[in-house]
Coordinates of C-alpha atoms in Angstrom, one line a residue:
M1 CA 0.0 0.0 0.0
I2 CA 1.3 3.5 -0.9
P3 CA 0.6 5.8 2.0
V4 CA -0.5 8.9 0.3
S5 CA -3.2 11.4 1.2
S6 CA -5.9 12.4 -1.2
H7 CA -4.2 15.7 -1.8
S8 CA -0.5 15.2 -2.0
P9 CA 2.2 12.4 -1.8
L10 CA 3.5 11.4 1.6
R11 CA 6.6 13.4 2.5
T12 CA 9.3 11.8 4.5
V13 CA 12.6 13.0 5.8
Q14 CA 15.5 10.6 6.2
V15 CA 18.2 11.7 8.7
L16 CA 21.8 10.4 8.6
G17 CA 24.8 11.2 10.7
G18 CA 27.0 10.5 7.6
G19 CA 29.6 8.3 9.1
D20 CA 28.1 4.8 8.9
A21 CA 28.5 3.1 5.5
V22 CA 25.8 0.5 6.2
G23 CA 23.2 3.1 7.3
S24 CA 24.1 5.3 4.3
A25 CA 23.8 2.5 1.8
H26 CA 20.5 1.5 3.4
V27 CA 19.1 5.0 3.1
R28 CA 20.1 5.3 -0.5
S29 CA 18.3 2.0 -1.3
L30 CA 15.3 3.0 0.8
A31 CA 15.1 6.4 -0.9
A32 CA 15.2 4.9 -4.3
G33 CA 12.4 2.5 -3.4
L34 CA 10.2 5.1 -1.8
V35 CA 10.6 7.6 -4.7
A36 CA 9.7 4.8 -7.2
R37 CA 6.5 4.3 -5.2
G38 CA 5.5 8.0 -5.3
V39 CA 6.8 9.1 -1.9
R40 CA 8.6 12.5 -1.6
V41 CA 11.9 11.9 0.1
T42 CA 14.3 14.4 1.6
V43 CA 17.7 13.1 2.9
C44 CA 19.3 15.2 5.6
A45 CA 23.0 14.3 5.7
P46 CA 26.4 15.9 5.4
R47 CA 27.3 17.0 1.9
E48 CA 30.0 14.4 1.5
A49 CA 27.5 11.6 2.2
D50 CA 25.5 12.8 -0.8
H51 CA 28.6 12.9 -2.9
T52 CA 29.4 9.3 -2.0
Y53 CA 25.9 7.8 -2.0
D54 CA 24.1 10.1 -4.6
F55 CA 20.8 10.4 -2.9
T56 CA 19.8 13.0 -5.4
G57 CA 20.6 10.6 -8.2
V58 CA 17.7 8.3 -7.1
G59 CA 15.3 11.2 -7.0
A60 CA 15.5 12.4 -3.4
D61 CA 16.1 15.9 -2.3
H62 CA 19.2 16.5 -0.2
V63 CA 19.7 19.0 2.6
H64 CA 23.2 19.5 3.9
V65 CA 23.1 19.0 7.7
P66 CA 26.5 19.3 9.4
R67 CA 27.7 16.6 11.6
S68 CA 26.5 16.4 15.2
S69 CA 29.5 18.5 16.5
D70 CA 28.2 21.5 14.6
P71 CA 25.9 23.6 16.8
G72 CA 23.9 24.7 13.8
S73 CA 22.9 21.2 12.8
V74 CA 19.7 21.0 14.9
A75 CA 18.4 24.3 13.6
V76 CA 19.0 23.2 10.0
L77 CA 17.4 19.8 10.6
R78 CA 14.4 21.4 12.3
A79 CA 13.8 23.6 9.2
A80 CA 14.2 20.6 6.9
C81 CA 11.6 18.6 8.9
T82 CA 9.0 21.4 8.7
G83 CA 5.9 20.0 6.9
A84 CA 7.1 16.4 6.9
D85 CA 4.5 13.7 7.4
L86 CA 7.0 11.7 9.3
V87 CA 10.8 11.6 10.0
H88 CA 13.0 8.5 9.9
A89 CA 16.4 8.8 11.6
H90 CA 19.2 6.2 11.2
G91 CA 21.8 5.7 14.0
L92 CA 22.1 7.0 17.5
H93 CA 23.6 10.5 16.8
A94 CA 21.4 11.3 13.9
S95 CA 18.4 10.1 16.0
L96 CA 19.4 12.3 19.0
R97 CA 19.6 15.4 16.8
T98 CA 16.3 14.6 15.3
V99 CA 14.7 14.3 18.7
L100 CA 16.0 17.7 19.5
A101 CA 14.8 19.1 16.2
L102 CA 11.3 17.8 16.6
S103 CA 10.9 19.0 20.1
G104 CA 7.4 20.4 20.6
R105 CA 6.1 18.9 17.4
R106 CA 3.9 15.9 16.9
T107 CA 5.6 14.6 13.8
P108 CA 5.9 10.8 14.0
L109 CA 9.5 9.7 14.4
I110 CA 10.9 6.3 13.3
V111 CA 14.4 5.3 14.5
T112 CA 16.4 2.5 12.8
W113 CA 19.2 0.9 14.7
H114 CA 21.6 -0.6 12.2
D115 CA 24.2 -1.3 14.9
R116 CA 25.0 -0.2 18.4
A117 CA 27.5 2.4 19.4
H118 CA 30.9 1.0 20.5
A119 CA 32.5 2.5 23.6
D120 CA 34.1 1.6 26.9
G121 CA 34.2 3.2 30.4
P122 CA 32.4 6.5 31.0
R123 CA 31.6 7.0 27.4
A124 CA 29.7 3.8 27.3
H125 CA 27.4 5.0 30.1
F126 CA 26.9 8.3 28.3
L127 CA 25.8 6.5 25.1
R128 CA 23.3 4.5 27.1
V129 CA 21.8 7.7 28.4
L130 CA 21.5 9.0 24.8
E131 CA 19.9 5.7 23.8
R132 CA 17.3 6.0 26.5
R133 CA 16.4 9.5 25.4
V134 CA 16.1 8.5 21.8
V135 CA 14.0 5.4 22.2
K136 CA 11.6 7.0 24.6
A137 CA 11.0 9.8 22.1
A138 CA 10.6 7.6 19.1
T139 CA 7.2 6.5 17.9
V140 CA 8.7 3.2 16.5
V141 CA 12.2 1.8 16.8
L142 CA 13.3 -0.6 14.1
G143 CA 16.2 -2.9 14.9
T144 CA 18.0 -4.8 12.2
T145 CA 18.5 -7.8 14.5
S146 CA 16.6 -9.4 17.4
V147 CA 19.4 -8.4 19.7
L148 CA 18.9 -4.7 18.9
V149 CA 15.2 -5.0 19.2
D150 CA 15.5 -6.5 22.7
R151 CA 18.0 -3.8 23.6
A152 CA 15.6 -1.1 22.5
R153 CA 12.8 -2.6 24.6
R154 CA 15.0 -2.9 27.7
T155 CA 16.0 0.8 27.2
G156 CA 12.4 1.9 27.2
A157 CA 11.1 1.9 23.6
R158 CA 7.3 2.1 23.4
D159 CA 7.2 0.1 20.1
A160 CA 10.3 -1.8 19.0
R161 CA 10.2 -4.1 15.9
L162 CA 12.5 -6.3 13.9
A163 CA 13.4 -4.5 10.6
A164 CA 13.7 -6.2 7.3
A165 CA 17.2 -5.2 6.3
S166 CA 18.7 -6.1 2.9
L167 CA 22.3 -5.8 1.8
P168 CA 21.9 -3.0 -0.8
G169 CA 23.4 -4.0 -4.1
A170 CA 24.2 -7.5 -2.9
R171 CA 24.9 -10.0 -5.7
T172 CA 22.4 -12.6 -6.3
S173 CA 24.7 -14.8 -8.4
P174 CA 27.4 -16.9 -6.6
A175 CA 30.3 -15.7 -8.6
P176 CA 31.6 -12.6 -10.5
D177 CA 32.2 -12.6 -14.2
D178 CA 34.9 -14.9 -15.4
P179 CA 36.0 -16.1 -11.9
D180 CA 38.5 -18.5 -13.4
R181 CA 40.5 -15.6 -14.8
L182 CA 39.9 -13.2 -11.9
R183 CA 40.8 -15.5 -9.0
P184 CA 44.4 -16.2 -9.9
K185 CA 44.9 -12.6 -10.8
V186 CA 43.8 -11.4 -7.4
R187 CA 45.7 -14.1 -5.5
A188 CA 48.9 -13.2 -7.4
E189 CA 48.4 -9.5 -6.5
L190 CA 48.1 -10.4 -2.8
G191 CA 50.9 -12.9 -2.8
A192 CA 48.9 -16.1 -2.2
V193 CA 49.4 -18.0 -5.4
E194 CA 50.3 -21.4 -3.8
R195 CA 49.0 -20.9 -0.2
P196 CA 45.6 -20.5 1.4
L197 CA 44.1 -17.0 1.4
L198 CA 42.1 -15.8 4.4
I199 CA 40.2 -12.5 4.1
A200 CA 38.9 -10.1 6.8
V201 CA 37.2 -6.8 6.0
G202 CA 36.3 -3.9 8.3
S203 CA 37.5 -0.8 9.9
L204 CA 40.7 -1.2 12.0
E205 CA 39.0 -0.5 15.3
R206 CA 39.1 -2.2 18.7
H207 CA 35.7 -3.9 18.5
R208 CA 36.7 -5.7 15.3
G209 CA 38.7 -8.2 17.3
Y210 CA 41.8 -8.0 15.1
D211 CA 44.1 -8.3 18.2
V212 CA 42.5 -11.7 18.8
L213 CA 42.9 -12.6 15.2
L214 CA 46.6 -11.9 15.3
D215 CA 46.9 -14.1 18.4
A216 CA 45.2 -16.9 16.4
V217 CA 47.6 -16.5 13.4
H218 CA 50.4 -17.9 15.6
A219 CA 48.5 -21.3 15.6
W220 CA 48.6 -21.8 11.9
R221 CA 52.1 -20.5 11.1
C222 CA 53.3 -24.1 11.4
L223 CA 51.1 -25.2 8.4
D224 CA 52.7 -26.0 5.1
P225 CA 52.0 -23.9 3.1
V226 CA 51.5 -21.1 5.6
P227 CA 48.1 -19.3 5.0
L228 CA 48.2 -15.6 4.3
V229 CA 45.7 -13.3 6.1
V230 CA 44.7 -10.2 4.3
L231 CA 43.0 -7.4 6.3
A232 CA 41.1 -4.8 4.1
G233 CA 40.2 -1.6 5.9
E234 CA 41.5 1.5 7.5
G235 CA 41.3 2.9 11.1
P236 CA 43.0 4.0 14.2
L237 CA 44.6 0.7 15.0
R238 CA 46.6 0.4 11.7
G239 CA 49.9 1.5 13.3
E240 CA 49.5 -0.9 16.3
L241 CA 48.5 -3.8 14.1
R242 CA 51.4 -3.2 11.7
R243 CA 53.9 -3.1 14.5
R244 CA 52.6 -6.4 15.9
I245 CA 52.7 -8.0 12.4
E246 CA 56.3 -6.9 11.9
D247 CA 57.6 -7.6 15.4
E248 CA 56.0 -11.1 15.5
G249 CA 56.7 -12.0 11.9
L250 CA 53.1 -12.8 11.2
P251 CA 51.9 -13.8 7.7
V252 CA 49.4 -10.9 7.6
R253 CA 49.0 -8.1 5.1
L254 CA 47.2 -4.8 5.7
I255 CA 45.9 -3.6 2.3
G256 CA 43.9 -0.6 3.3
R257 CA 40.4 0.4 2.2
R258 CA 39.3 -1.4 -1.0
D259 CA 36.4 -1.1 -3.4
D260 CA 36.8 -4.6 -4.8
I261 CA 35.6 -6.6 -1.8
T262 CA 33.6 -8.9 -4.0
D263 CA 36.7 -9.8 -6.0
L264 CA 38.8 -10.3 -2.9
L265 CA 36.2 -12.7 -1.5
A266 CA 36.0 -14.6 -4.8
A267 CA 39.7 -15.3 -4.5
A268 CA 39.6 -16.3 -0.8
D269 CA 39.5 -19.7 0.7
I270 CA 38.0 -18.6 4.0
A271 CA 36.5 -15.3 5.3
L272 CA 37.2 -14.2 8.8
L273 CA 35.0 -12.2 11.2
P274 CA 36.6 -12.0 14.7
S275 CA 34.5 -9.1 16.0
R276 CA 33.4 -8.4 19.6
W277 CA 30.1 -7.2 18.2
E278 CA 28.3 -7.3 14.8
S279 CA 24.8 -6.5 13.8
R280 CA 24.2 -7.7 10.2
S281 CA 27.8 -7.9 9.0
P282 CA 28.2 -7.0 5.3
L283 CA 31.2 -9.2 5.2
A284 CA 29.2 -12.2 6.4
Q285 CA 26.5 -11.5 3.9
E286 CA 28.9 -11.1 1.0
A287 CA 30.8 -14.2 2.0
L288 CA 27.7 -16.4 2.0
H289 CA 26.6 -14.9 -1.3
A290 CA 30.0 -15.6 -2.8
R291 CA 30.1 -19.2 -1.5
V292 CA 33.1 -18.5 0.7
P293 CA 33.3 -20.5 4.0
L294 CA 33.1 -18.2 7.0
V295 CA 34.6 -18.4 10.5
A296 CA 33.0 -15.8 12.8
T297 CA 32.4 -15.0 16.4
A298 CA 29.0 -15.9 17.9
V299 CA 28.2 -12.3 18.9
G300 CA 25.4 -9.8 18.3
G301 CA 23.3 -10.6 15.3
T302 CA 25.7 -13.0 13.6
P303 CA 24.2 -16.3 14.7
E304 CA 20.8 -15.1 13.7
L305 CA 22.1 -13.9 10.3
V306 CA 24.2 -17.0 9.3
G307 CA 22.4 -19.9 11.0
D308 CA 24.3 -23.1 10.4
A309 CA 26.2 -21.7 7.4
A310 CA 29.3 -20.7 9.2
E311 CA 31.8 -21.9 11.8
L312 CA 30.9 -19.9 15.0
V313 CA 33.3 -19.5 18.0
P314 CA 33.2 -17.5 21.2
Y315 CA 34.6 -14.0 21.0
G316 CA 38.1 -13.5 22.4
D317 CA 39.0 -17.2 22.2
A318 CA 42.0 -17.1 19.9
R319 CA 42.6 -20.9 20.2
A320 CA 39.0 -21.7 19.2
F321 CA 39.2 -19.3 16.3
A322 CA 42.5 -20.8 15.1
D323 CA 41.2 -24.4 15.5
A324 CA 38.1 -23.6 13.4
V325 CA 40.3 -22.2 10.6
V326 CA 42.8 -25.1 10.7
R327 CA 39.9 -27.6 10.6
L328 CA 38.3 -26.0 7.6
L329 CA 41.6 -25.8 5.7
G330 CA 42.0 -29.5 6.2
D331 CA 38.4 -30.5 5.4
P332 CA 37.3 -29.8 1.8
E333 CA 34.0 -31.6 2.3
R334 CA 33.2 -29.3 5.3
R335 CA 34.0 -26.2 3.2
E336 CA 31.7 -27.4 0.4
A337 CA 28.9 -28.1 2.9
L338 CA 29.2 -24.5 4.2
R339 CA 29.2 -23.1 0.7
E340 CA 25.9 -24.9 0.0
R341 CA 24.4 -23.9 3.3
G342 CA 25.5 -20.3 2.7
V343 CA 23.5 -20.2 -0.6
R344 CA 20.4 -21.5 1.2
Q345 CA 20.8 -19.1 4.1
A346 CA 21.3 -16.1 1.9
A347 CA 18.1 -16.9 0.0
T348 CA 16.2 -16.3 3.3
W349 CA 17.4 -12.7 3.7
P350 CA 15.1 -9.8 2.8
T351 CA 15.4 -8.3 -0.6
E352 CA 15.6 -4.5 -1.1
D353 CA 12.0 -4.6 -2.3
E354 CA 10.9 -6.4 0.8
T355 CA 12.8 -3.9 3.0
V356 CA 11.1 -1.0 1.3
A357 CA 7.7 -2.7 1.5
Q358 CA 8.0 -3.2 5.3
V359 CA 9.1 0.4 5.9
L360 CA 6.1 1.6 3.8
S361 CA 3.7 -0.4 5.9
V362 CA 5.0 1.3 9.0
Y363 CA 4.7 4.7 7.4
D364 CA 1.2 3.9 6.3
E365 CA 0.3 2.8 9.9
L366 CA 1.6 6.0 11.4
T367 CA 0.1 8.4 8.9
Q368 CA -3.4 7.1 8.3
P369 CA -6.2 8.8 10.2
R370 CA -7.3 6.8 13.2
P371 CA -11.0 6.0 13.7
L372 CA -12.7 7.9 16.4

């Protein structure tokens, strides 16, 4: 159902902080689907986010809203939300600014949690305070995993629901064009022509668990040939990780941020996800789509996402992680079984159309006149 009034199309405002790639890609996909269904969409996000994700290119209007550190951001956002039928904010900081911008107004507010904020110590307590303020002000909170939905309910949400969340632009075929040519080329570039290639992708931050991964690498240095681990991503821990790799002589390469993750996965023997927390990991989804066996930590939304299509181990247990990798490398039948399970599991995930349809149903519910 397209939630439009008899006089004019529904007008929605989508609010982004601009720093979350998953949330930004989701909003672009959502904006495209909404516009195609006759909804007017305004995306409030930093200018650089529009440059990267091209919200205007899919038919949405874009309003530059500075990042949360800018004191003028709330005023700009309040003006942009004037006249909107509903506002949909994505992520904690964008949601907090939206709550402030809508103060005193009765505009319905939907908040989507794509992930949770990562912090330790006093900052973690501060973020929990912000979460409580946001979820209590939101009309509906959508969580992309059951864990996030439960967290929102515990925090005080009036209405928290599981969101259909697709991986925008995900491949539906199991392999890229001409994989027989591409695979050896990528492996040669990375230095893994005659050795197993293990791929991890993600920002080089503490919660990614790369310190544990480097501990695990010690356990398979005795294999012949020695597997090569490739970490694709950038972040504040790059220097620390590089020093460990050099000092300990680990068979690990840091290759920085890459735009060819699909090609890297197509060349890999195993994908690695050692995180302390994940919601709906793009790497896990891409790996299963690409028929690449996955070893991951059983945290956050990962067990719900992958089912029995991956090897799951406790977070922080380097020995268990290493043992799972070594077992897979020595068991081609198990690797093939995981590939087949991965294809079946990926087929159960929501499509982009299904994601848009669910959001539209929520919009319809919140904007239709209620009977007296």
